[in-house]
Amino acid sequence: MADLPKVKVSFNNDYSKAKLLVQNINIKKDIGEVNISFALGDFVVDRAYLSNDENYHVFEVYDSKTVQQYEFKDFNDLRVQTSQLDDYTLQIDKSIAIPLHGTLLVGQTGSGKTYALYSLILQMITKKVQYNLYFADPKNSSLAVLGDKISEENTATDIDEIIKLLQSFVEKMESRKFEVKEMLNTKLEADYTDFQYEPHIFIFDEFASFQSIIQTMEKKKRDELTKLLSQVILQGRQLGFFLWIVMQKSDASLLPTNLRENLPVKFVLGNAEKQTYVTAFGAGVDIPEKDFVLGQGVLTCPVIADTARICHFSYLDFDILEAVTHLRS
Ligand SMILES: Nc1ncnc2c1ncn2[C@@H]1O[C@H](COP(=O)(O)OP(=O)(O)OP(=O)(O)O)[C@@H](O)[C@H]1O
Ligand SMILES: [Mg+2]
């Protein structure tokens, strides 16, 4: 006689999402590894895990017909959405919001990396807590234009300026370390958010083009830079200092493996080659097969997405530069 597992389904209010529980009847095959999306009609699996009591395989599924992307008609629309979250969390799409972390954003040209930054930067500058943003744009493209509007003194495009900006970022981090040391001693496991410290984020677009210039420099200089970057990546989390690296491919030759591995959040936007996924997420990564549209891709993030999860950055149906100019004046 066949032993059939119990199956339970609970939907959300508008039936766009559901939690599917399949009883763990200890069959030889691990059902959590089985692709069940094909059996769910328009629904696809977003996350799969074993319930705490290990009695059920849990599949969080969503209707692939419902668009996860936000479309903001104007800046105010985005602000209203942003105000739903706490000061240290950013909205990615309708089902994903992530806490601030060091971040790697990868994708081939035109996949929407810089544009994704815009939707995140706009959220940051409307938060109640002041965000201190630093912009490095070695190709002097559109991010530098936005950076000049938001924080001209912290926007750099040529290599020497970028190095200086990074040094001053690390100096500020060092002085905060000193400042919070006493505070942190008053509370175990505390971090900067517990004391309402302002986050500092160093946004580094076109990182590969920076690295290719750095690699022509003397070894001493190169080592010095790698040290600065790893200082931020390793010590910044608790202090509220984050590095965001944006590049087309995260090959070890352009982004040292130990730096990459210590960036907790990783995005790969657009349709990328297998090798791009492997260098971003590590070997053995399982990417949902899908034809990604503009602004769509996958992410991993502690707690929120332990395995690669589909995400879709917002569409901003307004003049971004004008919105920022207006806000600043
Ligand atoms: N989420 C999105 N929704 C709608 N349109 C988008 C989205 N993301 C990007 N685009 C459009 O695609 C174009 C290319 O995006 P973007 O410049 O961000 O690519 P990129 O990954 O930074 O490329 P590069 O590596 O060449 O700098 C943008 O001009 C924008 O109009
Ligand atoms: Mg770009």
mmCIF file of C-alpha atoms and ligand atoms in Angstrom:
data_model
loop_
_atom_site.group_PDB
_atom_site.id
_atom_site.type_symbol
_atom_site.label_atom_id
_atom_site.label_comp_id
_atom_site.label_asym_id
_atom_site.label_seq_id
_atom_site.Cartn_x
_atom_site.Cartn_y
_atom_site.Cartn_z
ATOM 1 C CA MET A 1 0.000 0.000 0.000
ATOM 2 C CA ALA A 2 1.285 3.446 -0.863
ATOM 3 C CA ASP A 3 1.855 5.810 2.044
ATOM 4 C CA LEU A 4 0.770 9.244 0.881
ATOM 5 C CA PRO A 5 2.006 12.364 2.672
ATOM 6 C CA LYS A 6 -0.490 14.865 4.039
ATOM 7 C CA VAL A 7 -0.565 18.093 2.058
ATOM 8 C CA LYS A 8 -1.738 21.422 3.455
ATOM 9 C CA VAL A 9 -2.086 24.708 1.588
ATOM 10 C CA SER A 10 -2.729 28.131 3.053
ATOM 11 C CA PHE A 11 -3.186 31.144 0.819
ATOM 12 C CA ASN A 12 -2.732 34.831 1.565
ATOM 13 C CA ASN A 13 -5.631 37.280 1.196
ATOM 14 C CA ASP A 14 -5.509 37.795 -2.546
ATOM 15 C CA TYR A 15 -4.384 34.247 -3.414
ATOM 16 C CA SER A 16 -1.140 35.508 -4.930
ATOM 17 C CA LYS A 17 1.000 33.593 -2.439
ATOM 18 C CA ALA A 18 0.674 30.370 -0.519
ATOM 19 C CA LYS A 19 2.456 28.147 1.906
ATOM 20 C CA LEU A 20 2.416 24.534 0.844
ATOM 21 C CA LEU A 21 3.206 21.944 3.486
ATOM 22 C CA VAL A 22 4.032 18.408 2.479
ATOM 23 C CA GLN A 23 4.318 15.894 5.289
ATOM 24 C CA ASN A 24 7.794 14.526 5.797
ATOM 25 C CA ILE A 25 7.171 10.775 5.482
ATOM 26 C CA ASN A 26 10.818 9.981 5.309
ATOM 27 C CA ILE A 27 10.877 8.585 1.809
ATOM 28 C CA LYS A 28 14.331 7.787 0.450
ATOM 29 C CA LYS A 29 14.395 10.896 -1.709
ATOM 30 C CA ASP A 30 14.641 14.314 -0.069
ATOM 31 C CA ILE A 31 11.456 15.980 -1.295
ATOM 32 C CA GLY A 32 12.905 19.391 -0.488
ATOM 33 C CA GLU A 33 15.276 18.864 -3.414
ATOM 34 C CA VAL A 34 12.510 17.939 -5.822
ATOM 35 C CA ASN A 35 11.350 20.557 -8.279
ATOM 36 C CA ILE A 36 7.614 20.800 -7.666
ATOM 37 C CA SER A 37 6.923 24.037 -9.555
ATOM 38 C CA PHE A 38 5.730 22.114 -12.633
ATOM 39 C CA ALA A 39 2.942 20.566 -10.553
ATOM 40 C CA LEU A 40 1.640 23.904 -9.294
ATOM 41 C CA GLY A 41 0.174 25.499 -12.406
ATOM 42 C CA ASP A 42 1.122 29.177 -12.475
ATOM 43 C CA PHE A 43 2.658 29.005 -9.023
ATOM 44 C CA VAL A 44 6.391 28.710 -8.559
ATOM 45 C CA VAL A 45 8.470 27.874 -5.505
ATOM 46 C CA ASP A 46 10.166 30.847 -3.888
ATOM 47 C CA ARG A 47 11.691 29.150 -0.840
ATOM 48 C CA ALA A 48 11.787 25.550 0.366
ATOM 49 C CA TYR A 49 12.783 24.381 3.826
ATOM 50 C CA LEU A 50 11.996 21.842 6.531
ATOM 51 C CA SER A 51 9.602 22.956 9.297
ATOM 52 C CA ASN A 52 11.090 23.392 12.766
ATOM 53 C CA ASP A 53 9.546 20.170 14.004
ATOM 54 C CA GLU A 54 10.807 18.452 10.820
ATOM 55 C CA ASN A 55 7.335 17.062 10.206
ATOM 56 C CA TYR A 56 6.734 19.046 7.025
ATOM 57 C CA HIS A 57 8.547 20.242 3.955
ATOM 58 C CA VAL A 58 7.488 23.843 3.566
ATOM 59 C CA PHE A 59 7.280 25.461 0.139
ATOM 60 C CA GLU A 60 6.613 29.170 -0.084
ATOM 61 C CA VAL A 61 5.047 29.605 -3.491
ATOM 62 C CA TYR A 62 3.740 32.571 -5.444
ATOM 63 C CA ASP A 63 1.656 33.139 -8.534
ATOM 64 C CA SER A 64 4.077 33.855 -11.370
ATOM 65 C CA LYS A 65 1.347 35.851 -13.126
ATOM 66 C CA THR A 66 1.387 38.499 -10.401
ATOM 67 C CA VAL A 67 4.184 40.946 -11.038
ATOM 68 C CA GLN A 68 6.541 41.373 -8.103
ATOM 69 C CA GLN A 69 7.981 44.599 -9.470
ATOM 70 C CA TYR A 70 6.918 47.939 -8.021
ATOM 71 C CA GLU A 71 6.064 50.670 -10.457
ATOM 72 C CA PHE A 72 6.326 54.079 -8.845
ATOM 73 C CA LYS A 73 4.389 56.778 -10.668
ATOM 74 C CA ASP A 74 6.135 59.573 -8.801
ATOM 75 C CA PHE A 75 8.648 60.122 -6.044
ATOM 76 C CA ASN A 76 5.929 60.457 -3.444
ATOM 77 C CA ASP A 77 4.662 56.996 -4.337
ATOM 78 C CA LEU A 78 8.078 55.607 -3.526
ATOM 79 C CA ARG A 79 8.282 57.595 -0.303
ATOM 80 C CA VAL A 80 4.967 56.234 0.907
ATOM 81 C CA GLN A 81 6.166 52.690 0.300
ATOM 82 C CA THR A 82 9.498 53.426 1.986
ATOM 83 C CA SER A 83 7.788 54.761 5.084
ATOM 84 C CA GLN A 84 6.262 51.319 5.702
ATOM 85 C CA LEU A 85 9.676 49.939 6.558
ATOM 86 C CA ASP A 86 12.109 50.675 9.350
ATOM 87 C CA ASP A 87 15.034 53.008 8.741
ATOM 88 C CA TYR A 88 17.546 50.277 8.068
ATOM 89 C CA THR A 89 15.554 48.146 5.641
ATOM 90 C CA LEU A 90 15.230 48.574 1.876
ATOM 91 C CA GLN A 91 12.420 47.414 -0.348
ATOM 92 C CA ILE A 92 13.480 45.378 -3.360
ATOM 93 C CA ASP A 93 10.123 44.217 -4.735
ATOM 94 C CA LYS A 94 6.653 43.319 -3.495
ATOM 95 C CA SER A 95 7.830 40.270 -1.612
ATOM 96 C CA ILE A 96 11.395 41.140 -0.671
ATOM 97 C CA ALA A 97 12.805 43.751 1.706
ATOM 98 C CA ILE A 98 16.337 43.443 3.006
ATOM 99 C CA PRO A 99 18.315 44.928 5.886
ATOM 100 C CA LEU A 100 21.400 47.006 5.095
ATOM 101 C CA HIS A 101 24.443 44.874 4.375
ATOM 102 C CA GLY A 102 27.611 44.946 2.351
ATOM 103 C CA THR A 103 26.407 44.188 -1.158
ATOM 104 C CA LEU A 104 27.637 42.847 -4.472
ATOM 105 C CA LEU A 105 25.605 43.722 -7.542
ATOM 106 C CA VAL A 106 26.530 41.865 -10.712
ATOM 107 C CA GLY A 107 25.043 41.694 -14.214
ATOM 108 C CA GLN A 108 26.019 42.238 -17.786
ATOM 109 C CA THR A 109 25.832 45.624 -19.393
ATOM 110 C CA GLY A 110 22.288 46.954 -19.607
ATOM 111 C CA SER A 111 20.896 44.506 -17.030
ATOM 112 C CA GLY A 112 19.820 47.388 -14.789
ATOM 113 C CA LYS A 113 22.480 47.556 -12.069
ATOM 114 C CA THR A 114 22.881 51.313 -11.925
ATOM 115 C CA TYR A 115 19.139 51.762 -12.246
ATOM 116 C CA ALA A 116 18.640 49.355 -9.329
ATOM 117 C CA LEU A 117 20.944 51.576 -7.299
ATOM 118 C CA TYR A 118 18.717 54.560 -8.030
ATOM 119 C CA SER A 119 15.654 52.933 -6.518
ATOM 120 C CA LEU A 120 17.666 52.048 -3.408
ATOM 121 C CA ILE A 121 19.362 55.445 -3.112
ATOM 122 C CA LEU A 122 16.007 57.216 -3.403
ATOM 123 C CA GLN A 123 14.734 55.131 -0.513
ATOM 124 C CA MET A 124 17.799 55.950 1.560
ATOM 125 C CA ILE A 125 17.507 59.689 1.139
ATOM 126 C CA THR A 126 13.895 59.689 2.313
ATOM 127 C CA LYS A 127 14.500 57.687 5.488
ATOM 128 C CA LYS A 128 14.126 59.378 8.851
ATOM 129 C CA VAL A 129 17.693 58.477 9.718
ATOM 130 C CA GLN A 130 20.307 60.401 7.756
ATOM 131 C CA TYR A 131 22.152 58.184 5.269
ATOM 132 C CA ASN A 132 25.711 59.235 4.496
ATOM 133 C CA LEU A 133 26.310 58.249 0.918
ATOM 134 C CA TYR A 134 29.615 58.085 -0.952
ATOM 135 C CA PHE A 135 29.756 57.624 -4.690
ATOM 136 C CA ALA A 136 32.649 56.198 -6.674
ATOM 137 C CA ASP A 137 32.037 56.118 -10.397
ATOM 138 C CA PRO A 138 35.290 55.578 -12.308
ATOM 139 C CA LYS A 139 33.498 55.753 -15.647
ATOM 140 C CA ASN A 140 31.971 59.093 -14.714
ATOM 141 C CA SER A 141 28.549 57.977 -15.870
ATOM 142 C CA SER A 142 25.106 58.788 -14.579
ATOM 143 C CA LEU A 143 25.712 57.719 -10.977
ATOM 144 C CA ALA A 144 28.254 60.511 -10.566
ATOM 145 C CA VAL A 145 25.661 63.002 -11.783
ATOM 146 C CA LEU A 146 23.243 61.821 -9.116
ATOM 147 C CA GLY A 147 26.060 61.697 -6.549
ATOM 148 C CA ASP A 148 26.903 65.331 -7.228
ATOM 149 C CA LYS A 149 23.310 66.260 -6.467
ATOM 150 C CA ILE A 150 23.171 64.248 -3.254
ATOM 151 C CA SER A 151 26.628 64.747 -1.831
ATOM 152 C CA GLU A 152 29.107 66.507 -4.075
ATOM 153 C CA GLU A 153 31.979 66.333 -1.596
ATOM 154 C CA ASN A 154 31.552 62.560 -1.383
ATOM 155 C CA THR A 155 31.408 61.870 -5.101
ATOM 156 C CA ALA A 156 34.551 60.830 -6.941
ATOM 157 C CA THR A 157 35.284 59.824 -10.501
ATOM 158 C CA ASP A 158 39.039 59.808 -10.996
ATOM 159 C CA ILE A 159 41.199 57.139 -9.465
ATOM 160 C CA ASP A 160 43.122 59.297 -7.006
ATOM 161 C CA GLU A 161 39.940 60.953 -5.815
ATOM 162 C CA ILE A 162 38.287 57.580 -5.344
ATOM 163 C CA ILE A 163 41.205 56.316 -3.274
ATOM 164 C CA LYS A 164 41.068 59.455 -1.132
ATOM 165 C CA LEU A 165 37.325 59.071 -0.682
ATOM 166 C CA LEU A 166 37.779 55.478 0.410
ATOM 167 C CA GLN A 167 40.487 56.490 2.864
ATOM 168 C CA SER A 168 38.283 59.139 4.419
ATOM 169 C CA PHE A 169 35.439 56.604 4.616
ATOM 170 C CA VAL A 170 37.676 54.216 6.553
ATOM 171 C CA GLU A 171 38.854 57.042 8.828
ATOM 172 C CA LYS A 172 35.253 57.845 9.693
ATOM 173 C CA MET A 173 34.663 54.176 10.383
ATOM 174 C CA GLU A 174 37.668 54.115 12.693
ATOM 175 C CA SER A 175 36.401 57.080 14.664
ATOM 176 C CA ARG A 176 32.989 55.503 15.022
ATOM 177 C CA LYS A 177 34.662 52.355 16.273
ATOM 178 C CA PHE A 178 36.138 54.422 19.033
ATOM 179 C CA GLU A 179 32.811 56.136 19.707
ATOM 180 C CA VAL A 180 30.653 53.020 19.873
ATOM 181 C CA LYS A 181 33.084 50.856 21.785
ATOM 182 C CA GLU A 182 31.751 52.080 25.091
ATOM 183 C CA MET A 183 28.169 51.856 23.894
ATOM 184 C CA LEU A 184 28.564 48.354 22.565
ATOM 185 C CA ASN A 185 29.885 47.267 25.929
ATOM 186 C CA THR A 186 26.557 48.165 27.467
ATOM 187 C CA LYS A 187 24.684 45.641 25.354
ATOM 188 C CA LEU A 188 25.603 42.212 24.080
ATOM 189 C CA GLU A 189 25.243 41.570 20.354
ATOM 190 C CA ALA A 190 24.368 45.196 19.747
ATOM 191 C CA ASP A 191 25.066 47.026 16.522
ATOM 192 C CA TYR A 192 24.779 50.568 15.201
ATOM 193 C CA THR A 193 21.002 50.359 14.746
ATOM 194 C CA ASP A 194 20.485 49.859 18.476
ATOM 195 C CA PHE A 195 21.929 53.316 19.057
ATOM 196 C CA GLN A 196 20.329 55.013 16.027
ATOM 197 C CA TYR A 197 23.666 55.699 14.423
ATOM 198 C CA GLU A 198 23.608 56.930 10.870
ATOM 199 C CA PRO A 199 24.595 54.409 8.213
ATOM 200 C CA HIS A 200 27.490 55.205 5.869
ATOM 201 C CA ILE A 201 27.389 53.544 2.479
ATOM 202 C CA PHE A 202 30.169 53.566 -0.077
ATOM 203 C CA ILE A 203 28.625 52.853 -3.471
ATOM 204 C CA PHE A 204 31.210 51.696 -5.948
ATOM 205 C CA ASP A 205 29.900 51.434 -9.517
ATOM 206 C CA GLU A 206 32.034 50.012 -12.343
ATOM 207 C CA PHE A 207 34.357 48.419 -9.815
ATOM 208 C CA ALA A 208 36.082 46.336 -12.510
ATOM 209 C CA SER A 209 37.280 49.388 -14.376
ATOM 210 C CA PHE A 210 38.740 50.731 -11.121
ATOM 211 C CA GLN A 211 40.463 47.426 -10.418
ATOM 212 C CA SER A 212 41.964 47.176 -13.890
ATOM 213 C CA ILE A 213 43.681 50.519 -13.339
ATOM 214 C CA ILE A 214 44.757 49.592 -9.817
ATOM 215 C CA GLN A 215 46.353 46.437 -11.130
ATOM 216 C CA THR A 216 48.842 48.476 -13.130
ATOM 217 C CA MET A 217 50.018 50.158 -9.925
ATOM 218 C CA GLU A 218 52.839 49.064 -7.645
ATOM 219 C CA LYS A 219 52.165 46.211 -5.260
ATOM 220 C CA LYS A 220 52.366 48.361 -2.135
ATOM 221 C CA LYS A 221 49.559 50.574 -3.379
ATOM 222 C CA ARG A 222 47.432 47.586 -4.393
ATOM 223 C CA ASP A 223 47.847 45.911 -1.022
ATOM 224 C CA GLU A 224 46.964 49.129 0.732
ATOM 225 C CA LEU A 225 43.700 49.354 -1.203
ATOM 226 C CA THR A 226 42.747 45.744 -0.650
ATOM 227 C CA LYS A 227 43.340 46.323 3.041
ATOM 228 C CA LEU A 228 41.018 49.334 3.084
ATOM 229 C CA LEU A 229 38.288 47.416 1.304
ATOM 230 C CA SER A 230 38.549 44.391 3.552
ATOM 231 C CA GLN A 231 38.554 46.569 6.660
ATOM 232 C CA VAL A 232 35.182 47.957 5.658
ATOM 233 C CA ILE A 233 33.791 44.591 4.668
ATOM 234 C CA LEU A 234 34.920 42.817 7.818
ATOM 235 C CA GLN A 235 34.386 45.480 10.473
ATOM 236 C CA GLY A 236 31.731 47.707 8.991
ATOM 237 C CA ARG A 237 28.621 45.672 9.685
ATOM 238 C CA GLN A 238 28.395 46.335 13.399
ATOM 239 C CA LEU A 239 29.488 49.933 12.941
ATOM 240 C CA GLY A 240 27.056 50.775 10.155
ATOM 241 C CA PHE A 241 29.656 51.189 7.392
ATOM 242 C CA PHE A 242 28.878 49.306 4.207
ATOM 243 C CA LEU A 243 30.513 48.753 0.870
ATOM 244 C CA TRP A 244 28.389 48.200 -2.220
ATOM 245 C CA ILE A 245 30.282 46.874 -5.181
ATOM 246 C CA VAL A 246 28.768 46.974 -8.650
ATOM 247 C CA MET A 247 30.397 45.191 -11.589
ATOM 248 C CA GLN A 248 29.596 43.141 -14.667
ATOM 249 C CA LYS A 249 31.390 39.995 -13.544
ATOM 250 C CA SER A 250 32.874 39.217 -10.152
ATOM 251 C CA ASP A 251 35.883 37.158 -11.321
ATOM 252 C CA ALA A 252 38.477 36.556 -8.637
ATOM 253 C CA SER A 253 40.953 38.526 -10.739
ATOM 254 C CA LEU A 254 38.813 41.631 -10.296
ATOM 255 C CA LEU A 255 37.285 41.043 -6.875
ATOM 256 C CA PRO A 256 39.428 39.035 -4.442
ATOM 257 C CA THR A 257 37.540 35.958 -3.231
ATOM 258 C CA ASN A 258 37.791 36.793 0.472
ATOM 259 C CA LEU A 259 36.197 40.192 -0.170
ATOM 260 C CA ARG A 260 33.428 38.689 -2.251
ATOM 261 C CA GLU A 261 32.678 35.978 0.275
ATOM 262 C CA ASN A 262 32.270 38.520 3.040
ATOM 263 C CA LEU A 263 29.713 40.623 1.240
ATOM 264 C CA PRO A 264 26.498 39.200 2.732
ATOM 265 C CA VAL A 265 24.077 40.336 0.009
ATOM 266 C CA LYS A 266 24.595 39.389 -3.610
ATOM 267 C CA PHE A 267 22.510 40.159 -6.668
ATOM 268 C CA VAL A 268 22.953 38.881 -10.189
ATOM 269 C CA LEU A 269 20.697 40.811 -12.538
ATOM 270 C CA GLY A 270 19.496 39.725 -15.956
ATOM 271 C CA ASN A 271 20.341 36.532 -17.800
ATOM 272 C CA ALA A 272 23.894 35.703 -16.875
ATOM 273 C CA GLU A 273 26.298 32.965 -17.854
ATOM 274 C CA LYS A 274 26.639 30.005 -15.512
ATOM 275 C CA GLN A 275 30.144 31.177 -14.649
ATOM 276 C CA THR A 276 28.830 34.553 -13.464
ATOM 277 C CA TYR A 277 26.488 32.823 -11.014
ATOM 278 C CA VAL A 278 29.295 30.604 -9.789
ATOM 279 C CA THR A 279 31.705 33.488 -9.207
ATOM 280 C CA ALA A 280 29.012 35.488 -7.406
ATOM 281 C CA PHE A 281 27.328 32.802 -5.306
ATOM 282 C CA GLY A 282 29.940 30.059 -5.235
ATOM 283 C CA ALA A 283 30.009 26.598 -6.775
ATOM 284 C CA GLY A 284 26.911 24.423 -6.474
ATOM 285 C CA VAL A 285 24.478 27.301 -6.734
ATOM 286 C CA ASP A 286 21.077 26.411 -8.147
ATOM 287 C CA ILE A 287 19.566 29.206 -10.229
ATOM 288 C CA PRO A 288 15.866 29.126 -11.111
ATOM 289 C CA GLU A 289 15.626 28.772 -14.876
ATOM 290 C CA LYS A 290 13.802 31.759 -16.164
ATOM 291 C CA ASP A 291 14.077 34.349 -18.866
ATOM 292 C CA PHE A 292 14.760 37.401 -16.757
ATOM 293 C CA VAL A 293 13.374 40.732 -17.898
ATOM 294 C CA LEU A 294 14.935 44.149 -17.309
ATOM 295 C CA GLY A 295 15.609 44.785 -13.622
ATOM 296 C CA GLN A 296 14.948 41.174 -12.685
ATOM 297 C CA GLY A 297 17.450 38.692 -11.323
ATOM 298 C CA VAL A 298 18.343 36.636 -8.285
ATOM 299 C CA LEU A 299 19.657 37.463 -4.847
ATOM 300 C CA THR A 300 21.056 35.794 -1.802
ATOM 301 C CA CYS A 301 20.832 37.471 1.596
ATOM 302 C CA PRO A 302 21.271 36.108 5.127
ATOM 303 C CA VAL A 303 17.957 34.865 6.595
ATOM 304 C CA ILE A 304 15.855 36.243 3.719
ATOM 305 C CA ALA A 305 17.312 34.203 0.865
ATOM 306 C CA ASP A 306 19.702 31.429 1.844
ATOM 307 C CA THR A 307 19.469 30.063 -1.657
ATOM 308 C CA ALA A 308 19.162 32.165 -4.795
ATOM 309 C CA ARG A 309 15.760 33.816 -4.894
ATOM 310 C CA ILE A 310 14.127 35.730 -7.748
ATOM 311 C CA CYS A 311 13.818 39.489 -7.316
ATOM 312 C CA HIS A 312 12.684 42.392 -9.461
ATOM 313 C CA PHE A 313 13.848 45.971 -8.976
ATOM 314 C CA SER A 314 11.395 48.845 -9.242
ATOM 315 C CA TYR A 315 10.449 50.820 -12.288
ATOM 316 C CA LEU A 316 10.633 54.541 -11.651
ATOM 317 C CA ASP A 317 8.201 56.371 -13.856
ATOM 318 C CA PHE A 318 9.468 59.875 -13.056
ATOM 319 C CA ASP A 319 12.523 62.087 -13.490
ATOM 320 C CA ILE A 320 14.952 60.788 -10.875
ATOM 321 C CA LEU A 321 17.362 63.690 -11.028
ATOM 322 C CA GLU A 322 14.585 66.214 -10.745
ATOM 323 C CA ALA A 323 13.124 64.393 -7.755
ATOM 324 C CA VAL A 324 16.467 64.504 -5.954
ATOM 325 C CA THR A 325 17.064 68.157 -6.837
ATOM 326 C CA HIS A 326 13.643 69.012 -5.496
ATOM 327 C CA LEU A 327 14.224 67.102 -2.256
ATOM 328 C CA ARG A 328 17.563 68.776 -1.636
ATOM 329 C CA SER A 329 16.315 72.307 -2.118
HETATM 330 N N1 LIG B 1 14.052 47.902 -13.123
HETATM 331 C C1 LIG B 1 13.972 48.504 -14.315
HETATM 332 N N2 LIG B 1 12.771 48.836 -14.815
HETATM 333 C C2 LIG B 1 12.681 49.464 -15.987
HETATM 334 N N3 LIG B 1 13.716 49.823 -16.762
HETATM 335 C C3 LIG B 1 14.954 49.533 -16.326
HETATM 336 C C4 LIG B 1 15.133 48.848 -15.084
HETATM 337 N N4 LIG B 1 16.457 48.684 -14.900
HETATM 338 C C5 LIG B 1 17.061 49.223 -15.972
HETATM 339 N N5 LIG B 1 16.176 49.737 -16.832
HETATM 340 C C6 LIG B 1 16.511 50.422 -18.111
HETATM 341 O O1 LIG B 1 17.630 49.772 -18.724
HETATM 342 C C7 LIG B 1 18.671 50.674 -19.006
HETATM 343 C C8 LIG B 1 20.018 50.065 -18.640
HETATM 344 O O2 LIG B 1 20.113 49.939 -17.261
HETATM 345 P P1 LIG B 1 21.434 50.291 -16.442
HETATM 346 O O3 LIG B 1 22.116 51.474 -17.011
HETATM 347 O O4 LIG B 1 21.078 50.342 -15.009
HETATM 348 O O5 LIG B 1 22.332 49.003 -16.748
HETATM 349 P P2 LIG B 1 23.729 48.586 -16.102
HETATM 350 O O6 LIG B 1 23.581 47.207 -15.622
HETATM 351 O O7 LIG B 1 24.163 49.611 -15.101
HETATM 352 O O8 LIG B 1 24.710 48.595 -17.362
HETATM 353 P P3 LIG B 1 26.285 48.960 -17.415
HETATM 354 O O9 LIG B 1 27.009 47.765 -16.871
HETATM 355 O O10 LIG B 1 26.548 49.149 -18.892
HETATM 356 O O11 LIG B 1 26.513 50.189 -16.617
HETATM 357 C C9 LIG B 1 18.393 51.933 -18.200
HETATM 358 O O12 LIG B 1 18.626 53.087 -18.959
HETATM 359 C C10 LIG B 1 16.930 51.854 -17.828
HETATM 360 O O13 LIG B 1 16.151 52.724 -18.595
HETATM 361 MG MG MG B 2 25.764 50.910 -14.912
#
